[in-house]
Each structure stands twice: as C-alpha cells, then as structure tokens.
Amino acid sequence: MADFGADEPSCTSESPEPEERASEDRSLLHQRLAIRELIDTEVSYLHMLRLCASDIRGRLQQLPPGDLDVLFSNIDDIIQVSGRFLQGLQETACHGEEEQARLIGNLFLEFQEEFEQVYKIYCANYDQALLLVKAYQKDPELQKSIQGIIEAAVPQAGPSGLSFLLVIPLQRITKFPLLLQKILENTPMDASAHPVLQRATSALQDVNSSINEYKMRKEVALKYTKVEQLSLRERLARINTHTLSKKTTRLSQLLKQEAGLVPRTEDKEFDDLEERFQWVSLCVTELKSNVAAYMDNLEAFLCFRPHEWIVDIPGGPAEQYCSLAKDLHLEALLQFKQRLKGLVWEPLCSLARALAGPRNLIKKRLDKLLDFERVEEKLLDVGSVTYEEQAARHTYQALNSLLVAELPRFNQLVTQWLGQILRTFVVLQKELAEEALRRAESSVALLPHHHIPEPDFQKLLEHTLDQNSGQLRSFQENFEKVLPPPTTQPLLPGSEYQLQALLTRYAPGKLYQVTSNISGTATLDLTLPRGQIVAVLQNKDTKGNNSRWLVDTGGHRGYVPAGKLQPYHHTLPRERELRGQTGVHEDYWLPPPEPTQPSVPTVPTTAQVVAVYPFVARSTHELSLQAGQPVTILEAQDKKGNPEWSLVEVNGHRGYVPSNFLARTPSPTPWGWSLSS
C-alpha cells in the first residue's frame, strides 16, 4: 500500500503530458491549415486577377479606353507583385513547419512597402470605378453585354458582375492581417517564428491603416482639386449663412494673426515645398508665354513668301534663292511648325493644366489651416470640440499630409518634364538648322562666293552693303529734290457754282479740296464728301489745335481735320481748254468757255460726263459703270438731297452712282445747228 501511495503522486504528475502533446498537435495542425489556406487563397486570387486583366478587360472593347483604365486601375502592377509573392510562399513549403512560418513572416515584411504602394493606388480609384459601374447599370443593353462577358469567364461572379471582380483586391489586402493572425495564434510563444509573425501582422495592419489614410486624403484632394468655372450669378447663388459664417471666422482669425494677437502656425517643411512649387509654376508660365510668342513670330515669318514675288532678275543667285525659299517654306518650315506644336506646345499646355490642381489644394490648405488653428485654440480653452469642428481639423491634417507627401514628387516630375520640353525645343531648332543647311548645299555650291572663307565673305558683305547704302541715300536725296506735280480729286457734280462763289470771296490760295469723306463728330464739325472745295479761314481751332481747321463751304462754316485737306490748284478757263484739246483729264466741273469765232471753221466743243473710275452696283438701286463710259446725269443728288450720289442713265438703264466717280470732259459737237445752254 505504501508503495502504491508513493507511486501515486508520480502518476498524477505525468498524466498531463498527453493533453499537452495533443494541444500542441492541434496548434501545429491549425498552423499548417492556416498556412495552407494562405497559399491556396493566394493562388486562387492571382488566377482571378489574371482573368480580369486578360479575358475580361480584353473583351470589354465596347467601353472607352479611359473607362477601362479607371475600372482596372493598376491591376497589372498588383499581378506582378502578387506573382512574386506567391512564388516566395511556395518556396517555403520545402522547409519544416516552424521554419516555414518564420519565412512567411519575413516574406510579408519584405513585401510590406510594395503592397502599400500598389494597393493604395487601386483603393484610391475604387470609388470612381463604382461610379462607372452604376452608370453602366442605367443602360440595360450595355449592362447585359458586360454581364454576359463576366459570367462566361467567371461563373461564380453571379449577378453582381463587375462589382464582384473590382472588390477582390480590396478584400485580399484586408485579409492578409487576419491570415497572419491565425498563423500567429497557432504558433508557440517560444518558437523562433513567433516574433517574426508578430511583426509581420503589425506591419500588415499598418499597411491597411496607411491605405485607408491615403484613400481619405485622395478623397479630400479630389474634392478640392476641381477648378470650377462659375459665373458671378452662380457664385452668388452658392452664398448662404453657413459660407458667410466660415469666411467671416477665417477673416477674423487672419486679422488676429496679422495683429499678433494669436500665434501663426509655422511649417518649415511645407513652406519650402510651396516655395519650390511656386518657382516651378513660374518657370512653366514664362516658358509657355515665350513659346507662344515664338510661334506667333514663326507664323509671321511664314506669311512672308519671297518666292511668290516676281523678281525681274533672270537666273543667277536670285533665282536660286527663290527656289530655296520655296523649298523651305513648303516643306522644312511646315514640318518644323507641326513638330513644334506636337512635341513642345501641347505638352507644355498639358503641364500648365496639371499645375491647377496642386495650386488649388495649396489655396484650400490656407483656408483649412485657419479653421484648424481656431479649433486648436478652442480645444486648449474648452477641452472639447463639435463634430463639425473635428471634421475640419481632420480635413486640414489630410490636406497637409497629402501635400507634404506628394509635392516633392510632383515638383520633381514637373522639373523633369520642363527640362525634357526644353531639350526637345533645342533639338528641333538644331534639326531645322541642319535641314535648312542640307537643302541649301546644292544652291550654295552654285553661288559665286561659296569658296571664300567665312570671315572674308563677311567683310565682302559689309563692303557691299556700305556701297548700296550710299547709293540708296544719294537716290533718296535726289528723289526728294524732285517734287511730284500736285494732284486733285475730281469735283462733285454741280460744284462749279460753289467754286465760283468761293473765288469771289477768297483768294485762290485759300482754297482746299477734301481728299476723303469726313464725318463730323463734335458740335462744330462738318460732314463733307470727298472732292468738296472749301476755303480755309483759320488753320487752328479755338484751343490752338493745329489739326482742326476752320473752313467755309460757301454755305456753312465749321471745323474739319487738317490731314484730309490738300491745296486746290485753280486753273484758268484757257488752260482747261488747252488741257481738253491735248487729251488731259479735266478734274473740274466748270462751265465750258464760249468758243470765239475762228477765222477758219473748226469743230466746236461741249462738255460730256464720263465715269472716271469703275463702279460695281451693290443693289438694284445702283448702276454699274466702266472707267471712261459716257453717262447722262438726270439728278445731281439722291432723293434725300445728298450730293454724294447722282442719278444717271447709261444705255437706257438708270441708277445711282457715287458723284465723285464722275467727271466732265470736253468733246467735239457735231456740225450743224446747236442750241445755246
């Protein structure tokens, strides 16, 4: 009995060993199952991604390419990362269970950053993809076509269709921490894999938190990045008590900061990034302005076509130059213009448009910073804030963190893009010069001075230009010495009586003729037709302005522009008769002189009205004329008494023509009786 009692405690102490062993076996079994679940689900997940990228995306050709980019986002990057991750998981299967668990934990830690990079982009675009899916559901025919393609490739998708496929990557990244937690729970505390799995689980939880934060920041950025072109009425319609209250509060906060009553939040990191962004924006704006001016100058240069002008120099260098200019204008310069627009101007405009979003975000950040500072003050004073104030606080933090994270990369990309545009512009200029030189080589070889070295040719050119400049100056001086004969406009019909009346009152040197129609604008200004004769009373107005002269028309007095008057050279009747006999055009509507009785019979002359200039009728009330065509004046004014138009008859047709297009010329009268006028 004693021996039995002595043995009993030992039996009771050894009895738990099978239970512990069974518990360890269950943990190892669950660990193996969790690892197997991780690998099997990763295989199935990668297979589904490849179906979406190849079969489904390739068959949805009825959708715009832009929609496909939004729906499937960066799925190709996810496939590439998941493929390498699955390969690493499968390679752990050849090790022991504890070593396999440790390797899996290290593998997750190794892919932590890549998972965050690819999945945060996909998750940020997920909401926009769902909006497209809802838009497709409004079109029954399109929805039926999409559903048929998806069910043929993935029967288990069911009626949810696209929504089922698009949510798979989101579900996978959120399931990683759960799968790792399951493996960790079935790994002994003293195992070497336990701390590695613990770090991996925490790392994947941080990845999901970062993705959610990035998604929230992108939503805030998308809200404030949009630059709406609103009219004044639309802006006024958006004003309400809430917006007025917010703007008033921000203005109050800003004034208190300017007055030094409250401190201003300093953020050196963001200030440096914003300064860099403003500098980059200024560079883009200046370059765009310069390229626009360059393209305008190029257009003006292309308008000058020397090869289209007739050069009265047969053969030689002039003809070769015209041929080269034609070749450059029709081919080389046009190609350069097209390439400049496609490779420099359009990318530069796209770059300028890309700056609008960050610029608007920076502006909104300043507004949200004022809200944030006010909320922080209230939080320190009261200790609590409202839900709306807490949302404003989170909005600023999201905007600020997004700008601090994204602006460095954005500034770098804009700088690289700007540098590439500048390099492209330089290369285009170089290629244009090389192309022009290549096309000119054949012509240059035929020029008389092509063998002369460049310095000598430059000296020869300067010497030739100096000689030609001297000849041009001498020609100009000689030309200025020879004054052209005075020219006059034809008189208006019936104005010979007005001329005689002016001559009776003023000296011939006071008479001037109107060179173009004058429309009076001021109270004392006159409205006169072209060809009107006036007498200048004073060569300035009451204020001493020499550009307005006081004139007399024979019935009215007023001011006219001095630049539209020229001296009228009056000729005597005998001179006009001689001019008519010599065929000189008579510009003055004066009565013809009575012929003196000749000793020898001669042909008497009468006045005949002819068209001095051709005129094309613009309505049924007007009449077309040819220069030199004889006309018969029926009325020297229109129905309103305007002397600028005359009613005439030509070949049985009647109509109105401009009075200053007519002139009277002497013509011989037939032999026989004639009635006195």
XYZ file of C-alpha atoms in Angstrom:
677
model
C 0.000 0.000 0.000
C 2.873 2.288 0.873
C 4.462 1.652 -2.427
C 1.222 2.454 -4.221
C 0.815 5.614 -2.249
C 4.351 6.538 -3.041
C 3.814 5.928 -6.709
C 0.534 7.873 -6.934
C 1.969 11.353 -6.970
C 4.312 10.457 -9.781
C 1.417 9.117 -11.794
C -0.592 12.277 -11.277
C 2.337 14.488 -12.354
C 2.883 12.590 -15.599
C -0.762 12.411 -16.641
C -0.976 15.932 -18.321
C 1.722 15.087 -20.879
C -0.670 13.506 -23.405
C -3.035 16.500 -23.112
C -0.218 18.984 -23.698
C 1.018 16.932 -26.583
C -2.464 16.782 -28.030
C -2.808 20.563 -27.627
C 0.498 21.148 -29.385
C -0.536 18.806 -32.153
C -3.809 20.693 -32.585
C -1.919 24.010 -32.719
C 0.513 22.684 -35.299
C -2.379 21.278 -37.303
C -4.198 24.604 -37.229
C -0.952 26.355 -38.155
C -0.487 24.078 -41.155
C -4.095 24.627 -42.175
C -3.688 28.422 -41.857
C -0.526 28.345 -43.945
C -2.225 26.114 -46.489
C -5.199 28.499 -46.581
C -2.846 31.445 -47.171
C -1.101 29.754 -50.088
C -4.252 28.276 -51.668
C -6.210 31.535 -51.459
C -3.239 33.417 -52.924
C -3.196 31.015 -55.892
C -6.927 31.489 -56.432
C -6.611 35.262 -56.007
C -3.806 35.573 -58.552
C -5.763 33.414 -61.016
C -8.767 35.729 -60.671
C -6.611 38.811 -61.230
C -5.181 37.360 -64.413
C -8.694 36.547 -65.665
C -9.720 40.172 -65.094
C -6.629 41.546 -66.834
C -6.666 39.254 -69.856
C -10.053 37.732 -70.625
C -12.480 40.270 -69.164
C -10.620 43.524 -69.817
C -9.706 42.370 -73.331
C -13.345 41.639 -74.200
C -14.850 44.865 -72.868
C -13.962 46.711 -76.049
C -17.334 48.478 -76.147
C -16.176 50.614 -73.215
C -13.956 53.672 -73.760
C -10.228 53.104 -73.065
C -10.369 55.716 -70.324
C -13.095 53.765 -68.535
C -11.017 50.582 -68.652
C -8.108 52.422 -67.052
C -10.368 53.550 -64.216
C -12.081 50.181 -63.729
C -8.963 48.028 -63.595
C -6.611 50.796 -62.416
C -3.106 49.374 -61.733
C -4.156 45.727 -61.729
C -1.103 44.823 -63.819
C 1.194 46.078 -61.040
C -0.770 44.097 -58.466
C -0.430 40.951 -60.606
C 3.313 41.442 -60.877
C 3.770 41.901 -57.111
C 1.375 39.074 -56.206
C 3.120 36.710 -58.628
C 6.478 37.224 -56.945
C 4.870 36.973 -53.507
C 3.167 33.671 -54.383
C 6.443 32.283 -55.699
C 8.072 33.136 -52.357
C 5.219 31.450 -50.455
C 5.519 28.274 -52.487
C 9.272 28.134 -51.917
C 8.705 27.997 -48.142
C 6.894 24.655 -48.461
C 10.175 22.690 -48.673
C 11.140 23.682 -45.103
C 9.927 22.480 -41.720
C 6.756 23.835 -40.197
C 8.419 26.220 -37.744
C 10.943 27.412 -40.335
C 8.168 27.817 -42.914
C 6.181 30.039 -40.552
C 9.269 32.174 -39.886
C 9.996 32.501 -43.617
C 6.381 33.515 -44.281
C 6.652 36.252 -41.657
C 9.881 37.539 -43.220
C 8.287 37.381 -46.683
C 5.428 39.646 -45.565
C 7.907 42.083 -44.044
C 9.861 42.069 -47.307
C 6.739 42.877 -49.395
C 5.286 45.391 -46.942
C 6.235 48.521 -48.899
C 5.303 47.060 -52.298
C 1.872 46.026 -51.002
C 1.273 49.529 -49.715
C 2.364 51.188 -52.954
C 0.235 49.121 -55.353
C -2.874 48.644 -53.221
C -3.228 52.257 -52.115
C -3.474 53.344 -55.778
C -6.103 50.714 -56.509
C -8.117 51.526 -53.393
C -7.998 55.269 -54.106
C -9.538 54.677 -57.568
C -12.112 52.155 -56.347
C -14.882 54.700 -55.642
C -14.553 56.213 -59.095
C -14.767 52.724 -60.609
C -18.016 52.078 -58.716
C -19.475 55.281 -60.178
C -18.811 53.920 -63.649
C -20.446 50.607 -62.734
C -23.576 52.455 -61.578
C -23.592 54.428 -64.822
C -23.454 51.201 -66.846
C -26.404 49.795 -64.916
C -28.590 52.608 -66.288
C -28.074 51.230 -69.803
C -29.786 47.791 -69.940
C -28.193 46.741 -73.240
C -24.691 47.641 -72.111
C -25.209 46.039 -68.696
C -26.436 42.821 -70.328
C -23.389 42.712 -72.612
C -20.964 43.271 -69.713
C -22.715 40.676 -67.561
C -22.503 38.075 -70.339
C -18.740 38.585 -70.737
C -18.144 38.283 -66.975
C -20.312 35.189 -66.491
C -18.554 33.436 -69.377
C -15.141 33.988 -67.737
C -16.100 33.873 -64.026
C -19.375 31.971 -63.466
C -19.179 32.442 -59.686
C -19.403 36.213 -60.091
C -23.190 35.968 -60.167
C -25.464 38.935 -60.794
C -23.110 41.396 -59.089
C -20.797 41.149 -62.119
C -18.214 43.921 -62.231
C -18.721 44.871 -58.584
C -17.747 41.336 -57.539
C -14.498 41.487 -59.504
C -13.494 45.019 -58.559
C -13.741 44.444 -54.818
C -11.454 41.353 -54.821
C -8.127 43.265 -54.419
C -9.592 45.293 -51.515
C -10.721 42.124 -49.781
C -7.336 40.490 -50.269
C -5.211 43.224 -48.709
C -7.562 43.450 -45.715
C -7.481 39.645 -45.269
C -3.654 39.424 -45.008
C -3.538 40.571 -41.336
C -6.294 38.067 -40.446
C -4.449 35.163 -42.064
C -1.219 36.134 -40.326
C -3.044 36.491 -37.008
C -4.421 32.982 -37.449
C -0.934 31.575 -38.065
C 0.423 33.580 -35.112
C -2.248 32.269 -32.734
C -1.249 28.700 -33.518
C 2.497 29.328 -33.173
C 4.062 28.613 -29.744
C 5.294 31.654 -27.834
C 8.772 30.204 -27.513
C 9.043 29.376 -31.214
C 11.535 31.402 -33.299
C 8.782 32.228 -35.786
C 6.553 33.900 -33.190
C 8.257 37.352 -33.002
C 8.637 37.443 -36.812
C 4.952 36.655 -37.340
C 4.031 39.214 -34.718
C 5.992 41.934 -36.528
C 4.513 40.862 -39.874
C 0.960 41.029 -38.502
C 1.559 44.505 -37.108
C 3.183 45.594 -40.380
C 0.200 44.462 -42.473
C -2.177 46.227 -40.102
C -0.108 49.382 -40.589
C -0.308 48.862 -44.362
C -4.103 48.794 -44.193
C -4.140 51.885 -41.993
C -1.862 53.728 -44.417
C -4.065 52.705 -47.342
C -7.188 53.969 -45.574
C -5.472 57.236 -44.705
C -4.231 57.651 -48.274
C -7.702 56.923 -49.601
C -9.187 59.566 -47.303
C -6.560 62.108 -48.369
C -7.237 61.396 -52.041
C -10.955 61.915 -51.488
C -10.285 65.267 -49.836
C -7.871 66.192 -52.627
C -10.386 65.180 -55.289
C -12.984 67.380 -53.629
C -10.781 70.483 -53.569
C -8.749 69.891 -56.739
C -11.663 70.558 -59.058
C -11.432 74.042 -60.534
C -14.955 75.106 -61.457
C -15.525 77.913 -63.935
C -18.516 79.602 -62.320
C -20.235 82.777 -63.393
C -20.868 85.622 -60.972
C -24.509 84.618 -60.674
C -23.588 81.020 -59.835
C -21.083 82.183 -57.231
C -23.673 84.439 -55.639
C -26.185 81.580 -55.611
C -23.798 79.473 -53.534
C -23.512 82.088 -50.800
C -25.511 81.241 -47.689
C -25.309 81.875 -43.963
C -23.005 78.895 -43.442
C -20.424 80.024 -46.021
C -20.606 83.606 -44.766
C -20.015 82.402 -41.224
C -16.997 80.319 -42.266
C -15.430 83.123 -44.286
C -16.033 85.638 -41.510
C -14.420 83.348 -38.960
C -11.392 82.784 -41.199
C -11.022 86.511 -41.824
C -11.201 87.162 -38.092
C -8.532 84.527 -37.437
C -6.295 86.009 -40.140
C -6.667 89.542 -38.769
C -5.797 88.374 -35.278
C -2.659 86.704 -36.648
C -1.675 89.828 -38.573
C -2.182 91.904 -35.424
C -0.038 89.495 -33.407
C -2.861 88.553 -31.029
C -2.579 84.831 -31.768
C 0.462 82.890 -32.991
C 0.711 81.689 -36.578
C 1.344 78.003 -37.248
C 4.799 77.569 -38.733
C 5.555 74.629 -41.012
C 9.061 74.972 -42.432
C 8.820 71.760 -44.460
C 5.634 72.799 -46.216
C 6.833 76.387 -46.747
C 9.932 75.108 -48.557
C 7.828 72.805 -50.724
C 5.372 75.585 -51.569
C 8.213 77.956 -52.493
C 9.650 75.318 -54.796
C 6.228 74.728 -56.345
C 5.693 78.456 -56.966
C 9.096 78.683 -58.629
C 8.310 75.708 -60.876
C 4.912 77.200 -61.746
C 6.548 80.492 -62.680
C 9.011 78.672 -64.958
C 6.178 76.849 -66.728
C 4.173 80.066 -67.163
C 7.146 82.007 -68.531
C 8.129 79.225 -70.918
C 4.570 78.914 -72.184
C 4.437 82.666 -72.821
C 7.789 82.608 -74.640
C 6.847 79.618 -76.796
C 3.540 81.300 -77.689
C 5.427 84.436 -78.790
C 7.880 82.267 -80.741
C 5.016 80.526 -82.566
C 3.405 83.901 -83.376
C 6.701 85.120 -84.830
C 7.005 81.886 -86.785
C 3.523 82.453 -88.239
C 4.507 85.999 -89.226
C 7.687 84.684 -90.824
C 5.764 82.069 -92.805
C 3.472 84.810 -94.148
C 6.489 86.331 -95.890
C 6.917 84.339 -99.102
C 9.697 85.857 -101.226
C 9.464 83.023 -103.752
C 5.966 84.173 -104.783
C 7.146 87.644 -105.839
C 8.258 88.233 -109.401
C 11.914 89.226 -109.302
C 12.995 90.905 -112.519
C 16.432 89.244 -112.324
C 16.563 86.228 -114.655
C 18.812 83.377 -113.488
C 21.702 83.667 -111.063
C 21.664 83.773 -107.259
C 18.263 85.475 -107.051
C 16.555 82.562 -108.801
C 18.429 80.052 -106.630
C 17.383 81.916 -103.501
C 13.730 81.889 -104.570
C 13.919 78.162 -105.206
C 15.495 77.554 -101.793
C 12.960 79.791 -100.035
C 10.097 77.929 -101.699
C 11.571 74.585 -100.662
C 11.980 75.718 -97.048
C 8.509 77.267 -96.783
C 6.614 74.366 -98.315
C 8.422 71.530 -96.531
C 11.062 72.212 -93.881
C 9.357 75.059 -92.025
C 5.905 73.484 -92.149
C 7.266 70.222 -90.733
C 9.092 72.172 -88.032
C 5.869 74.013 -87.146
C 3.901 70.763 -86.825
C 6.584 69.106 -84.706
C 6.924 72.196 -82.542
C 3.204 72.166 -81.836
C 3.027 68.432 -81.113
C 6.277 67.962 -79.167
C 6.623 71.288 -77.337
C 3.447 73.381 -77.262
C 0.853 70.695 -76.481
C 2.948 69.035 -73.703
C 3.616 72.476 -72.258
C -0.118 73.275 -72.201
C -0.808 69.920 -70.517
C 1.866 70.682 -67.948
C 0.315 74.093 -67.251
C -3.098 72.460 -66.759
C -1.572 69.920 -64.368
C -0.488 72.770 -62.087
C -4.084 73.893 -61.478
C -4.927 71.033 -59.084
C -1.976 71.436 -56.667
C -2.339 75.228 -56.837
C -5.966 74.947 -55.747
C -5.033 72.486 -52.984
C -2.420 74.896 -51.614
C -5.013 77.658 -51.596
C -7.537 75.435 -49.800
C -4.897 74.385 -47.288
C -4.545 78.012 -46.176
C -8.305 78.226 -45.567
C -8.337 74.918 -43.691
C -5.282 75.987 -41.681
C -7.227 78.966 -40.325
C -10.060 76.586 -39.344
C -7.549 74.197 -37.761
C -5.894 76.940 -35.702
C -9.250 78.153 -34.413
C -10.270 74.607 -33.439
C -6.923 74.042 -31.697
C -7.427 77.222 -29.677
C -10.891 76.077 -28.655
C -9.595 72.629 -27.785
C -6.996 74.146 -25.443
C -9.516 76.501 -23.822
C -12.615 74.295 -23.574
C -11.176 70.817 -23.952
C -13.790 69.628 -26.457
C -14.990 70.485 -29.953
C -18.061 69.728 -32.038
C -18.232 67.013 -34.664
C -18.081 69.599 -37.476
C -15.015 71.241 -35.933
C -13.339 67.859 -35.542
C -14.073 67.140 -39.230
C -12.498 70.479 -40.204
C -9.451 69.561 -38.128
C -9.121 66.189 -39.858
C -9.601 67.820 -43.268
C -6.646 70.134 -42.711
C -4.470 67.282 -41.462
C -5.380 65.204 -44.514
C -4.655 68.079 -46.917
C -1.386 68.963 -45.231
C -0.121 65.379 -45.091
C -1.106 64.833 -48.719
C 0.723 67.942 -49.907
C 3.808 67.201 -47.821
C 3.886 63.665 -49.216
C 3.046 64.451 -52.837
C 4.551 67.900 -53.538
C 8.211 66.744 -53.550
C 7.474 64.104 -56.148
C 5.247 66.489 -58.102
C 7.893 69.218 -58.147
C 10.475 66.707 -59.296
C 8.265 65.396 -62.101
C 7.381 68.912 -63.293
C 11.065 69.871 -63.318
C 11.926 66.760 -65.329
C 9.023 67.379 -67.710
C 10.063 71.002 -68.134
C 13.655 70.024 -68.826
C 12.538 67.465 -71.403
C 10.406 70.077 -73.181
C 13.349 72.479 -73.304
C 15.676 69.778 -74.631
C 13.098 68.866 -77.267
C 12.825 72.504 -78.317
C 16.608 72.787 -78.661
C 16.782 69.557 -80.681
C 14.017 70.774 -83.009
C 15.901 74.021 -83.580
C 19.087 72.116 -84.297
C 17.365 69.736 -86.707
C 15.745 72.687 -88.515
C 19.139 74.329 -88.969
C 20.655 71.082 -90.233
C 17.733 70.532 -92.615
C 17.981 74.079 -93.978
C 21.736 73.679 -94.452
C 21.262 70.342 -96.202
C 18.709 71.798 -98.593
C 20.913 74.834 -99.240
C 24.098 72.877 -100.000
C 23.252 72.350 -103.660
C 22.356 76.024 -104.106
C 25.371 77.276 -102.176
C 27.723 75.351 -104.436
C 26.455 77.364 -107.423
C 26.955 80.768 -105.807
C 29.955 82.823 -106.967
C 31.457 83.293 -103.483
C 30.933 79.816 -101.961
C 34.694 79.125 -101.876
C 35.515 82.298 -99.888
C 36.220 81.745 -96.151
C 33.528 82.977 -93.810
C 35.496 85.973 -92.375
C 36.369 87.202 -95.862
C 32.796 86.715 -97.042
C 31.539 88.716 -94.075
C 33.900 91.586 -94.938
C 32.797 91.452 -98.577
C 29.158 91.548 -97.494
C 29.724 94.548 -95.219
C 31.570 96.406 -98.013
C 28.740 95.712 -100.475
C 26.107 96.844 -98.011
C 28.001 100.068 -97.346
C 28.178 100.813 -101.069
C 24.495 100.073 -101.596
C 23.572 102.180 -98.574
C 25.469 105.137 -100.040
C 23.733 104.731 -103.380
C 20.365 104.489 -101.642
C 20.975 107.681 -99.676
C 22.036 109.509 -102.843
C 18.930 108.298 -104.661
C 16.747 109.390 -101.735
C 18.271 112.874 -101.709
C 17.772 113.269 -105.487
C 14.229 111.981 -105.257
C 13.308 114.449 -102.509
C 14.531 117.341 -104.671
C 12.043 116.492 -107.448
C 8.597 117.260 -106.094
C 5.702 115.401 -107.706
C 3.088 117.527 -109.507
C 0.079 118.490 -107.432
C -2.855 116.094 -107.647
C -6.502 116.956 -107.181
C -9.660 114.980 -106.723
C -12.487 115.341 -109.246
C -15.096 117.930 -108.361
C -18.587 116.921 -107.307
C -21.359 117.361 -109.899
C -22.781 120.861 -109.727
C -19.995 122.217 -107.519
C -18.639 124.586 -110.185
C -21.072 127.269 -108.973
C -19.867 126.760 -105.413
C -16.274 127.131 -106.641
C -17.113 130.386 -108.416
C -18.833 131.686 -105.277
C -15.754 130.862 -103.156
C -13.420 132.522 -105.675
C -15.432 135.712 -105.470
C -14.929 135.851 -101.711
C -11.481 134.255 -101.158
C -8.153 134.200 -102.894
C -7.212 131.014 -104.825
C -4.514 130.247 -102.213
C -7.228 129.838 -99.564
C -8.994 127.062 -101.471
C -8.507 123.438 -100.369
C -10.029 120.176 -101.517
C -11.258 117.278 -99.316
C -9.210 114.120 -100.031
C -11.555 111.619 -98.311
C -15.020 111.595 -96.765
C -15.252 113.468 -93.440
C -17.810 112.550 -90.767
C -18.223 115.227 -88.143
C -18.393 114.015 -84.539
C -18.349 117.220 -82.471
C -20.933 120.023 -82.479
C -18.994 122.430 -84.736
C -17.541 119.710 -87.021
C -18.638 119.466 -90.650
C -19.553 116.352 -92.619
C -18.099 116.684 -96.130
C -17.796 114.317 -99.137
C -14.584 113.548 -100.943
C -13.752 116.168 -103.594
C -15.563 119.061 -101.818
C -13.925 122.523 -102.255
C -13.620 124.645 -99.110
C -11.924 127.897 -98.108
C -9.681 127.811 -95.054
C -10.484 130.612 -92.630
C -8.119 129.652 -89.812
C -5.526 126.858 -89.550
C -6.332 126.054 -85.895
C -9.325 125.830 -83.588
C -10.185 128.000 -80.565
C -7.894 125.876 -78.326
C -4.923 126.327 -80.629
C -5.110 122.789 -82.032
C -3.406 122.824 -85.464
C -5.003 119.548 -86.527
C -8.516 121.114 -86.801
C -9.036 123.932 -89.302
C -11.938 126.332 -89.603
C -13.318 126.240 -93.172
C -16.140 127.735 -95.235
C -18.028 125.593 -97.748
C -19.829 128.545 -99.258
C -22.877 127.951 -97.099
C -21.670 126.507 -93.803
C -18.689 127.093 -91.561
C -17.118 124.566 -89.231
C -14.048 122.510 -88.317
C -12.544 119.644 -90.330
C -9.359 117.526 -89.865
C -6.389 119.271 -91.453
C -4.949 115.929 -92.609
C -7.868 115.441 -95.006
C -7.310 118.702 -96.895
C -4.942 119.476 -99.743
C -4.399 122.755 -101.652
C -6.669 123.203 -104.651
C -4.847 124.473 -107.757
C -7.295 126.525 -109.738
C -6.744 126.786 -113.477
C -7.981 129.486 -115.828
C -10.587 128.641 -118.487
C -7.992 128.957 -121.265
C -5.770 126.413 -119.526
C -8.682 123.984 -119.168
C -9.459 124.373 -122.866
C -5.849 123.590 -123.765
C -5.919 120.584 -121.468
C -9.079 119.312 -123.085
C -7.546 119.690 -126.560
C -4.384 117.840 -125.535
C -6.346 114.962 -124.025
C -5.506 115.783 -120.412
C -8.214 114.600 -117.982
C -10.299 117.539 -116.685
C -10.981 117.369 -112.982
C -13.081 120.486 -112.553
C -16.798 120.858 -113.149
C -16.821 124.370 -114.632
C -18.993 125.597 -117.485
C -17.164 125.327 -120.809
C -15.955 128.627 -122.239
C -17.831 130.060 -125.138
C -15.799 129.442 -128.281
C -14.503 132.513 -130.097
C -15.373 132.924 -133.730
C -12.492 131.354 -135.589
C -11.284 132.624 -138.945
C -11.150 129.018 -140.125
C -14.113 126.708 -139.479
C -13.390 124.420 -136.510
C -15.296 121.779 -134.594
C -16.960 123.341 -131.526
C -16.719 121.562 -128.166
C -19.325 120.711 -125.483
C -18.988 119.155 -122.024
C -19.503 115.428 -121.773
C -19.827 113.492 -118.464
C -17.886 110.219 -118.190
C -17.100 107.717 -115.432
C -13.615 108.349 -114.074
C -13.470 105.105 -112.030
C -15.189 101.728 -112.437
C -18.111 101.102 -110.084
C -19.906 97.813 -109.255
C -23.577 98.079 -108.256
C -24.370 96.577 -104.850
C -28.176 96.757 -105.086
C -30.956 97.209 -107.631
C -30.972 100.977 -106.979
C -27.373 101.356 -108.127
C -25.835 101.158 -111.615
C -22.500 99.594 -112.612
C -20.015 101.707 -114.581
C -16.810 101.179 -116.522
C -13.985 103.706 -116.493
C -14.369 106.103 -119.418
C -18.016 105.164 -120.045
C -20.196 108.208 -121.005
C -23.192 108.804 -118.738
C -26.151 111.171 -118.626
C -26.838 112.872 -115.291
C -30.544 113.020 -114.511
C -30.264 114.352 -110.935
C -27.100 115.536 -109.160
C -28.376 114.238 -105.812
C -30.381 111.379 -104.336
C -33.978 111.576 -103.079
C -32.792 112.868 -99.695
C -30.828 115.701 -101.295
C -27.454 114.068 -100.631
C -24.996 115.295 -103.329
C -22.706 112.302 -102.778
C -24.928 110.217 -105.122
C -26.197 111.117 -108.599
C -28.985 109.572 -110.649
C -27.591 108.741 -114.095
C -28.624 106.922 -117.263
C -26.351 104.636 -119.286
C -27.525 102.729 -122.367
C -31.159 103.047 -121.302
C -30.539 101.888 -117.707
C -30.959 104.180 -114.729
C -29.438 104.023 -111.237
C -27.407 105.825 -108.604
C -23.611 106.093 -108.707
C -21.104 107.973 -106.477
C -20.868 111.591 -107.633
C -17.098 111.735 -107.197
C -16.746 108.873 -109.700
C -17.927 111.218 -112.498
C -16.102 113.977 -114.390
C -16.831 116.276 -117.317
C -14.531 116.192 -120.327
C -14.643 118.339 -123.447
C -15.815 116.579 -126.626
C -16.460 117.780 -130.164
C -20.036 118.646 -131.179
C -21.449 117.594 -134.488
C -21.689 120.055 -137.374
C -24.904 121.944 -137.668
C -27.233 123.888 -135.505
C -26.769 123.791 -131.748
C -28.928 125.203 -129.010
C -27.375 127.539 -126.508
C -27.325 126.232 -122.973
